[in-house]
Amino acid sequence: MSEKILDIKNLKVIFPASSNVIRAVEGIDLTVDKGQCVAIVGESGCGKSVTSMAIMRLLETPPALIQTDALTFDGKELTALSQKEMQNIRGRDISLIFQDALTALNPVMTIGHQLDEVYIRHEKLKKKQAKCKSVESLRLVGVPDPERRYHDYPHQLSGGLRQRVLIAMAFALNPKLMIADEPTTALDVTIQAQVLDLLKIMQKAHKTSLILITHDLSVVSYMADVVYIMYAGKIVEKSPLKPLLRAPLHPYTEGLLASVPGLSGTNGRFIQIPDAVPDPANKPEGCYFHPRCRYCTEQCKTQKPRLTEAGHGRLVRCWYPLGRKEEV
Ligand SMILES: Nc1ncnc2c1ncn2[C@@H]1O[C@H](COP(=O)(O)OP(=O)(O)OP(=O)(O)O)[C@@H](O)[C@H]1O
Ligand SMILES: [Mg+2]
């Protein structure tokens, strides 16, 4: 049996604004097994980053209000830890990679110095040993001429190289779990593929579990074992990768797939999801996706669907999941 590294039950994140409460995350269950790559996919504003920040306990409370039945990482209940204990876990056991490497790196420190700091702080290495490790890790992530680049400041590197440095930093301590939030969105397409390749190689080599957050299903098709599709703060579909690509169950997943040329699952039909995600402070009645759904019925407008088992490890939150649609 596979071992769980992360187990989240019923995670809710609320921002009680003065006018209208924002329910950013509405009761999410999410499991990551050891060595697994789990993707969270959805359009902008659906709650992906808030979920990852809540896992890392990086959200300011207040304003955020976090509730959860379980947030278990490697057998430890994260919500029960002090901020100090949590700080030890961040960086060492759980690493984060953000979209924007330029803001994640310190602009007034050389990249070598920043890498050294990680080894000195967490592994208690001497400066000289840390430097050897830093140069070696830059080499490992494909930074050319690492002895020279070690002395560069972040602004002296291209976006792709900066992201490689961030990946080196994130893997420096061999974390058990890595959360990569849109790690390649800021890069152009060819560089994206190289950085994803690197992330995949590093993940496999270190046997790290990875949560990959993205709005782009083509990135997922390359990396993920299991995919969670998120819409307006809720999981609307969960599935192992292949069946999701072959036969999406939720109309939203179908739309996301159709927006990526060359991915299967829509039988070549072109489907565009109209309009945009709902205002988080003013979500629609019934199924949150119903105003954009081309299969919407009267029931969908008034009744909220539950996340239900759909066989083969799949879950879907829809009154009329695809595949059964033709019978309706
Ligand atoms: N501090 C905050 N106060 C109020 N609302 C917030 C706060 N942080 C996030 N939100 C809201 O929570 C919702 C989810 O935001 P989140 O950043 O998780 O989206 P996302 O799925 O990561 O989007 P993107 O793809 O654009 O990164 C959004 O509607 C956002 O406006
Ligand atoms: Mg985000």
Short mmCIF file of C-alpha atoms and ligand atoms in Angstrom, two decimals:
data_model
loop_
_atom_site.label_atom_id
_atom_site.label_comp_id
_atom_site.label_asym_id
_atom_site.label_seq_id
_atom_site.Cartn_x
_atom_site.Cartn_y
_atom_site.Cartn_z
CA MET A 1 0.00 0.00 0.00
CA SER A 2 1.23 3.49 -0.80
CA GLU A 3 2.10 5.71 2.12
CA LYS A 4 0.54 9.12 2.57
CA ILE A 5 2.82 12.11 3.04
CA LEU A 6 0.02 14.68 3.15
CA ASP A 7 -3.59 14.18 4.12
CA ILE A 8 -5.96 17.13 4.15
CA LYS A 9 -9.55 16.79 5.27
CA ASN A 10 -12.19 19.43 4.83
CA LEU A 11 -9.92 22.46 4.50
CA LYS A 12 -11.76 25.78 4.47
CA VAL A 13 -10.26 29.23 4.05
CA ILE A 14 -12.47 32.25 4.53
CA PHE A 15 -11.66 35.95 4.23
CA PRO A 16 -14.32 37.81 6.20
CA ALA A 17 -14.39 41.04 4.18
CA SER A 18 -16.40 43.98 5.50
CA SER A 19 -19.04 43.77 2.77
CA ASN A 20 -19.18 40.11 1.71
CA VAL A 21 -17.43 37.03 3.06
CA ILE A 22 -14.99 35.46 0.58
CA ARG A 23 -15.02 31.68 0.76
CA ALA A 24 -11.75 31.06 -1.07
CA VAL A 25 -11.51 27.35 -0.23
CA GLU A 26 -14.68 25.45 0.62
CA GLY A 27 -13.90 22.12 2.24
CA ILE A 28 -11.16 20.39 0.29
CA ASP A 29 -9.94 16.84 0.79
CA LEU A 30 -6.53 16.17 -0.73
CA THR A 31 -4.07 13.32 -0.37
CA VAL A 32 -0.51 13.05 -1.60
CA ASP A 33 1.35 9.73 -1.48
CA LYS A 34 5.11 9.42 -1.05
CA GLY A 35 6.90 10.14 -4.33
CA GLN A 36 3.67 11.10 -6.08
CA CYS A 37 3.01 14.18 -8.21
CA VAL A 38 -0.42 15.62 -7.53
CA ALA A 39 -1.65 18.51 -9.65
CA ILE A 40 -4.17 21.15 -8.64
CA VAL A 41 -5.62 22.74 -11.75
CA GLY A 42 -8.04 25.59 -12.28
CA GLU A 43 -8.42 29.10 -13.62
CA SER A 44 -7.23 32.23 -11.89
CA GLY A 45 -8.91 32.96 -8.57
CA CYS A 46 -10.23 29.45 -7.90
CA GLY A 47 -8.22 29.05 -4.68
CA LYS A 48 -5.09 27.14 -5.68
CA SER A 49 -2.52 29.41 -4.06
CA VAL A 50 -4.62 29.98 -0.97
CA THR A 51 -4.76 26.18 -0.55
CA SER A 52 -0.95 25.89 -0.79
CA MET A 53 -0.40 28.82 1.57
CA ALA A 54 -2.83 27.26 4.06
CA ILE A 55 -0.88 23.96 3.94
CA MET A 56 2.35 25.86 4.66
CA ARG A 57 0.54 27.94 7.31
CA LEU A 58 1.73 31.06 5.55
CA LEU A 59 -1.62 32.85 5.50
CA GLU A 60 -2.02 35.72 7.93
CA THR A 61 -4.76 34.85 10.43
CA PRO A 62 -6.56 37.25 10.59
CA PRO A 63 -7.60 38.28 7.97
CA ALA A 64 -7.78 34.64 6.82
CA LEU A 65 -9.84 32.16 8.80
CA ILE A 66 -8.68 28.58 8.38
CA GLN A 67 -10.68 25.53 9.44
CA THR A 68 -9.77 21.93 8.82
CA ASP A 69 -10.58 18.48 10.20
CA ALA A 70 -7.02 17.29 9.45
CA LEU A 71 -3.85 18.73 7.96
CA THR A 72 -1.50 15.81 8.45
CA PHE A 73 2.01 15.92 7.05
CA ASP A 74 4.24 12.89 7.51
CA GLY A 75 2.19 11.76 10.49
CA LYS A 76 2.25 15.19 12.18
CA GLU A 77 -0.77 17.39 12.59
CA LEU A 78 0.44 20.74 11.21
CA THR A 79 -2.28 22.82 12.84
CA ALA A 80 -1.05 21.68 16.26
CA LEU A 81 2.51 22.93 15.69
CA SER A 82 3.87 26.23 16.98
CA GLN A 83 5.07 28.81 14.44
CA LYS A 84 8.65 27.89 15.39
CA GLU A 85 8.08 24.17 14.77
CA MET A 86 6.35 25.10 11.54
CA GLN A 87 9.35 27.19 10.49
CA ASN A 88 11.56 24.14 10.88
CA ILE A 89 9.25 22.14 8.65
CA ARG A 90 9.16 24.86 6.01
CA GLY A 91 12.29 24.79 3.96
CA ARG A 92 13.51 21.50 5.37
CA ASP A 93 10.59 19.10 5.00
CA ILE A 94 8.31 21.13 2.75
CA SER A 95 9.68 23.46 0.08
CA LEU A 96 7.86 26.00 -2.03
CA ILE A 97 8.66 27.12 -5.56
CA PHE A 98 6.83 30.21 -6.74
CA GLN A 99 6.09 31.50 -10.20
CA ASP A 100 8.23 34.57 -9.91
CA ALA A 101 11.83 33.68 -9.18
CA LEU A 102 12.88 37.32 -9.19
CA THR A 103 10.76 38.16 -6.15
CA ALA A 104 11.53 34.84 -4.44
CA LEU A 105 15.28 35.52 -4.55
CA ASN A 106 16.98 38.26 -2.59
CA PRO A 107 18.08 40.92 -5.13
CA VAL A 108 21.04 42.20 -3.07
CA MET A 109 22.62 38.80 -2.40
CA THR A 110 24.49 36.64 -4.92
CA ILE A 111 22.76 33.39 -5.78
CA GLY A 112 25.75 31.51 -4.37
CA HIS A 113 25.47 33.29 -1.06
CA GLN A 114 21.72 32.53 -0.92
CA LEU A 115 22.33 28.84 -1.56
CA ASP A 116 25.16 28.78 1.01
CA GLU A 117 22.78 30.25 3.60
CA VAL A 118 20.41 27.32 3.12
CA TYR A 119 23.17 24.78 3.79
CA ILE A 120 24.72 26.78 6.63
CA ARG A 121 21.39 27.32 8.40
CA HIS A 122 19.87 23.88 7.99
CA GLU A 123 22.87 21.56 7.73
CA LYS A 124 25.19 23.59 9.95
CA LEU A 125 27.91 23.46 7.29
CA LYS A 126 30.99 25.71 7.35
CA LYS A 127 31.16 28.42 4.68
CA LYS A 128 33.69 26.52 2.55
CA GLN A 129 31.74 23.25 2.61
CA ALA A 130 28.54 25.13 1.86
CA LYS A 131 30.15 26.75 -1.18
CA CYS A 132 31.19 23.34 -2.58
CA LYS A 133 27.63 22.09 -2.12
CA SER A 134 26.15 25.22 -3.69
CA VAL A 135 28.35 25.02 -6.80
CA GLU A 136 27.55 21.32 -7.13
CA SER A 137 23.81 21.93 -6.83
CA LEU A 138 23.99 24.71 -9.47
CA ARG A 139 25.75 22.23 -11.74
CA LEU A 140 23.07 19.61 -11.05
CA VAL A 141 20.23 21.90 -12.11
CA GLY A 142 22.02 22.75 -15.34
CA VAL A 143 23.40 26.22 -14.58
CA PRO A 144 26.34 26.52 -17.00
CA ASP A 145 29.74 27.50 -15.57
CA PRO A 146 28.47 27.24 -11.96
CA GLU A 147 31.75 28.43 -10.32
CA ARG A 148 31.37 31.76 -12.13
CA ARG A 149 27.56 31.98 -11.89
CA TYR A 150 27.83 31.39 -8.13
CA HIS A 151 28.93 35.06 -7.87
CA ASP A 152 26.03 36.44 -9.94
CA TYR A 153 23.14 38.45 -8.54
CA PRO A 154 19.61 37.29 -9.47
CA HIS A 155 19.11 40.13 -12.01
CA GLN A 156 22.18 38.92 -13.94
CA LEU A 157 20.46 35.62 -14.78
CA SER A 158 17.75 34.91 -17.36
CA GLY A 159 14.28 33.92 -16.11
CA GLY A 160 14.92 30.26 -16.91
CA LEU A 161 18.24 30.22 -15.04
CA ARG A 162 16.69 31.99 -12.05
CA GLN A 163 14.00 29.31 -11.92
CA ARG A 164 16.75 26.67 -12.01
CA VAL A 165 18.40 28.37 -9.03
CA LEU A 166 15.09 28.34 -7.16
CA ILE A 167 14.72 24.63 -7.93
CA ALA A 168 18.26 24.05 -6.64
CA MET A 169 17.36 25.91 -3.44
CA ALA A 170 14.09 24.04 -3.06
CA PHE A 171 15.79 20.64 -3.40
CA ALA A 172 18.90 21.64 -1.40
CA LEU A 173 17.59 20.03 1.76
CA ASN A 174 15.96 17.05 0.17
CA PRO A 175 12.42 17.96 1.24
CA LYS A 176 9.74 15.32 1.59
CA LEU A 177 7.17 17.51 -0.10
CA MET A 178 7.57 20.22 -2.69
CA ILE A 179 4.82 22.65 -3.59
CA ALA A 180 5.39 24.28 -6.98
CA ASP A 181 2.91 27.10 -7.61
CA GLU A 182 2.84 27.90 -11.34
CA PRO A 183 6.60 27.21 -11.54
CA THR A 184 6.90 27.86 -15.26
CA THR A 185 4.14 30.34 -16.05
CA ALA A 186 6.51 33.32 -16.30
CA LEU A 187 8.80 31.54 -18.77
CA ASP A 188 8.50 31.20 -22.53
CA VAL A 189 7.38 27.87 -23.92
CA THR A 190 10.72 26.24 -24.80
CA ILE A 191 12.26 27.24 -21.46
CA GLN A 192 9.10 25.99 -19.70
CA ALA A 193 9.66 22.51 -21.12
CA GLN A 194 13.30 22.47 -19.97
CA VAL A 195 12.42 23.62 -16.45
CA LEU A 196 9.61 21.05 -16.20
CA ASP A 197 12.03 18.37 -17.36
CA LEU A 198 14.43 19.41 -14.63
CA LEU A 199 11.67 19.43 -12.01
CA LYS A 200 10.61 15.94 -13.06
CA ILE A 201 14.17 14.59 -13.00
CA MET A 202 14.85 16.13 -9.59
CA GLN A 203 11.54 14.87 -8.19
CA LYS A 204 12.24 11.31 -9.31
CA ALA A 205 15.89 11.40 -8.17
CA HIS A 206 14.99 12.68 -4.70
CA LYS A 207 11.74 10.64 -4.50
CA THR A 208 10.07 13.88 -3.46
CA SER A 209 6.30 14.22 -3.38
CA LEU A 210 5.18 17.14 -5.49
CA ILE A 211 2.09 19.30 -5.52
CA LEU A 212 2.04 21.05 -8.85
CA ILE A 213 -0.27 24.04 -9.07
CA THR A 214 -1.15 25.27 -12.53
CA HIS A 215 -3.90 26.55 -14.79
CA ASP A 216 -2.36 24.67 -17.71
CA LEU A 217 -3.40 21.06 -18.33
CA SER A 218 -0.56 20.54 -20.82
CA VAL A 219 1.92 20.97 -17.94
CA VAL A 220 -0.08 18.42 -15.96
CA SER A 221 -0.15 15.90 -18.78
CA TYR A 222 3.61 15.85 -18.59
CA MET A 223 4.08 15.53 -14.86
CA ALA A 224 1.11 14.45 -12.75
CA ASP A 225 0.02 11.09 -11.39
CA VAL A 226 -3.25 12.39 -9.97
CA VAL A 227 -5.15 15.55 -10.87
CA TYR A 228 -7.53 17.65 -8.78
CA ILE A 229 -9.62 20.11 -10.79
CA MET A 230 -10.63 23.10 -8.70
CA TYR A 231 -13.40 25.57 -9.43
CA ALA A 232 -14.50 28.51 -7.28
CA GLY A 233 -12.97 27.05 -4.12
CA LYS A 234 -14.17 23.47 -4.57
CA ILE A 235 -12.74 20.31 -6.05
CA VAL A 236 -14.99 19.44 -8.99
CA GLU A 237 -13.08 16.40 -10.25
CA LYS A 238 -10.32 14.13 -8.99
CA SER A 239 -8.79 11.49 -11.22
CA PRO A 240 -5.63 9.64 -12.11
CA LEU A 241 -4.08 11.44 -15.09
CA LYS A 242 -4.78 9.13 -18.02
CA PRO A 243 -8.53 8.60 -17.56
CA LEU A 244 -8.94 12.34 -16.97
CA LEU A 245 -7.28 13.15 -20.27
CA ARG A 246 -9.13 10.39 -22.11
CA ALA A 247 -12.59 10.98 -20.69
CA PRO A 248 -13.15 14.00 -18.45
CA LEU A 249 -16.21 13.65 -16.23
CA HIS A 250 -16.86 17.29 -15.34
CA PRO A 251 -17.87 19.81 -18.04
CA TYR A 252 -15.31 22.23 -16.58
CA THR A 253 -12.51 19.69 -17.06
CA GLU A 254 -13.78 19.10 -20.58
CA GLY A 255 -13.52 22.83 -21.25
CA LEU A 256 -10.03 23.11 -19.76
CA LEU A 257 -8.87 20.18 -21.88
CA ALA A 258 -10.36 21.63 -25.01
CA SER A 259 -8.46 24.85 -24.49
CA VAL A 260 -5.16 22.98 -24.88
CA PRO A 261 -4.49 21.99 -28.50
CA GLY A 262 -3.46 18.37 -28.93
CA LEU A 263 -4.80 17.01 -25.63
CA SER A 264 -7.40 14.26 -25.89
CA GLY A 265 -10.70 13.89 -24.08
CA THR A 266 -12.99 16.01 -26.19
CA ASN A 267 -13.18 13.83 -29.30
CA GLY A 268 -11.88 16.69 -31.38
CA ARG A 269 -14.86 18.89 -30.57
CA PHE A 270 -13.99 22.47 -29.89
CA ILE A 271 -15.57 23.65 -26.67
CA GLN A 272 -14.96 27.05 -25.21
CA ILE A 273 -15.87 27.85 -21.63
CA PRO A 274 -17.77 31.13 -21.83
CA ASP A 275 -17.47 34.01 -19.35
CA ALA A 276 -15.19 33.94 -16.33
CA VAL A 277 -14.99 32.42 -12.85
CA PRO A 278 -17.62 33.87 -10.52
CA ASP A 279 -16.90 36.72 -8.13
CA PRO A 280 -15.69 34.88 -5.00
CA ALA A 281 -17.81 37.14 -2.81
CA ASN A 282 -20.91 36.41 -4.84
CA LYS A 283 -20.97 32.83 -6.05
CA PRO A 284 -24.04 31.51 -7.91
CA GLU A 285 -26.74 29.28 -6.42
CA GLY A 286 -26.67 25.56 -7.15
CA CYS A 287 -23.60 24.26 -8.98
CA TYR A 288 -21.03 27.06 -9.11
CA PHE A 289 -20.22 26.17 -12.70
CA HIS A 290 -23.82 26.21 -13.97
CA PRO A 291 -23.82 29.70 -15.56
CA ARG A 292 -20.94 28.61 -17.81
CA CYS A 293 -22.01 25.03 -18.40
CA ARG A 294 -23.44 24.05 -21.76
CA TYR A 295 -25.21 21.05 -20.19
CA CYS A 296 -26.91 23.04 -17.41
CA THR A 297 -30.38 21.87 -16.27
CA GLU A 298 -32.93 23.41 -13.88
CA GLN A 299 -31.59 21.17 -11.09
CA CYS A 300 -28.06 22.52 -11.61
CA LYS A 301 -29.32 26.09 -11.10
CA THR A 302 -30.68 25.45 -7.62
CA GLN A 303 -29.08 22.34 -6.05
CA LYS A 304 -25.43 21.96 -5.08
CA PRO A 305 -23.92 18.69 -6.33
CA ARG A 306 -21.78 16.63 -3.97
CA LEU A 307 -18.39 15.17 -4.81
CA THR A 308 -19.26 11.54 -5.60
CA GLU A 309 -17.39 8.36 -6.45
CA ALA A 310 -17.21 7.64 -10.15
CA GLY A 311 -15.17 4.42 -10.06
CA HIS A 312 -11.46 3.76 -10.76
CA GLY A 313 -10.31 6.23 -8.09
CA ARG A 314 -12.28 9.06 -9.66
CA LEU A 315 -14.54 11.64 -8.04
CA VAL A 316 -16.82 14.17 -9.69
CA ARG A 317 -19.05 17.00 -8.47
CA CYS A 318 -21.75 17.17 -11.14
CA TRP A 319 -25.42 16.18 -11.37
CA TYR A 320 -24.85 14.81 -14.86
CA PRO A 321 -21.22 13.77 -15.29
CA LEU A 322 -20.05 13.41 -18.88
CA GLY A 323 -20.40 9.99 -20.34
CA ARG A 324 -23.87 9.70 -18.85
CA LYS A 325 -24.86 13.01 -20.41
CA GLU A 326 -26.28 11.48 -23.60
CA GLU A 327 -28.89 9.60 -21.54
CA VAL A 328 -30.26 12.78 -19.93
N1 LIG B 1 -5.76 38.21 1.62
C1 LIG B 1 -6.89 38.02 0.93
N2 LIG B 1 -8.03 38.71 1.23
C2 LIG B 1 -9.16 38.53 0.56
N3 LIG B 1 -9.30 37.66 -0.46
C3 LIG B 1 -8.22 36.94 -0.82
C4 LIG B 1 -6.95 37.09 -0.16
N4 LIG B 1 -6.06 36.23 -0.74
C5 LIG B 1 -6.76 35.60 -1.72
N5 LIG B 1 -8.03 36.01 -1.77
C6 LIG B 1 -9.07 35.56 -2.69
O1 LIG B 1 -9.15 34.15 -2.68
C7 LIG B 1 -9.46 33.65 -3.98
C8 LIG B 1 -8.48 32.58 -4.37
O2 LIG B 1 -7.21 33.17 -4.61
P1 LIG B 1 -5.93 32.34 -5.06
O3 LIG B 1 -4.78 33.26 -5.01
O4 LIG B 1 -5.86 31.09 -4.29
O5 LIG B 1 -6.28 32.00 -6.57
P2 LIG B 1 -5.43 31.10 -7.58
O6 LIG B 1 -6.30 29.93 -7.94
O7 LIG B 1 -4.09 30.82 -7.03
O8 LIG B 1 -5.35 32.07 -8.84
P3 LIG B 1 -4.09 32.38 -9.83
O9 LIG B 1 -4.16 31.32 -10.89
O10 LIG B 1 -4.45 33.73 -10.37
O11 LIG B 1 -2.85 32.37 -9.03
C9 LIG B 1 -9.44 34.85 -4.92
O12 LIG B 1 -10.75 35.21 -5.20
C10 LIG B 1 -8.73 35.92 -4.14
O13 LIG B 1 -9.23 37.18 -4.47
MG MG B 2 -2.15 31.43 -7.53
#
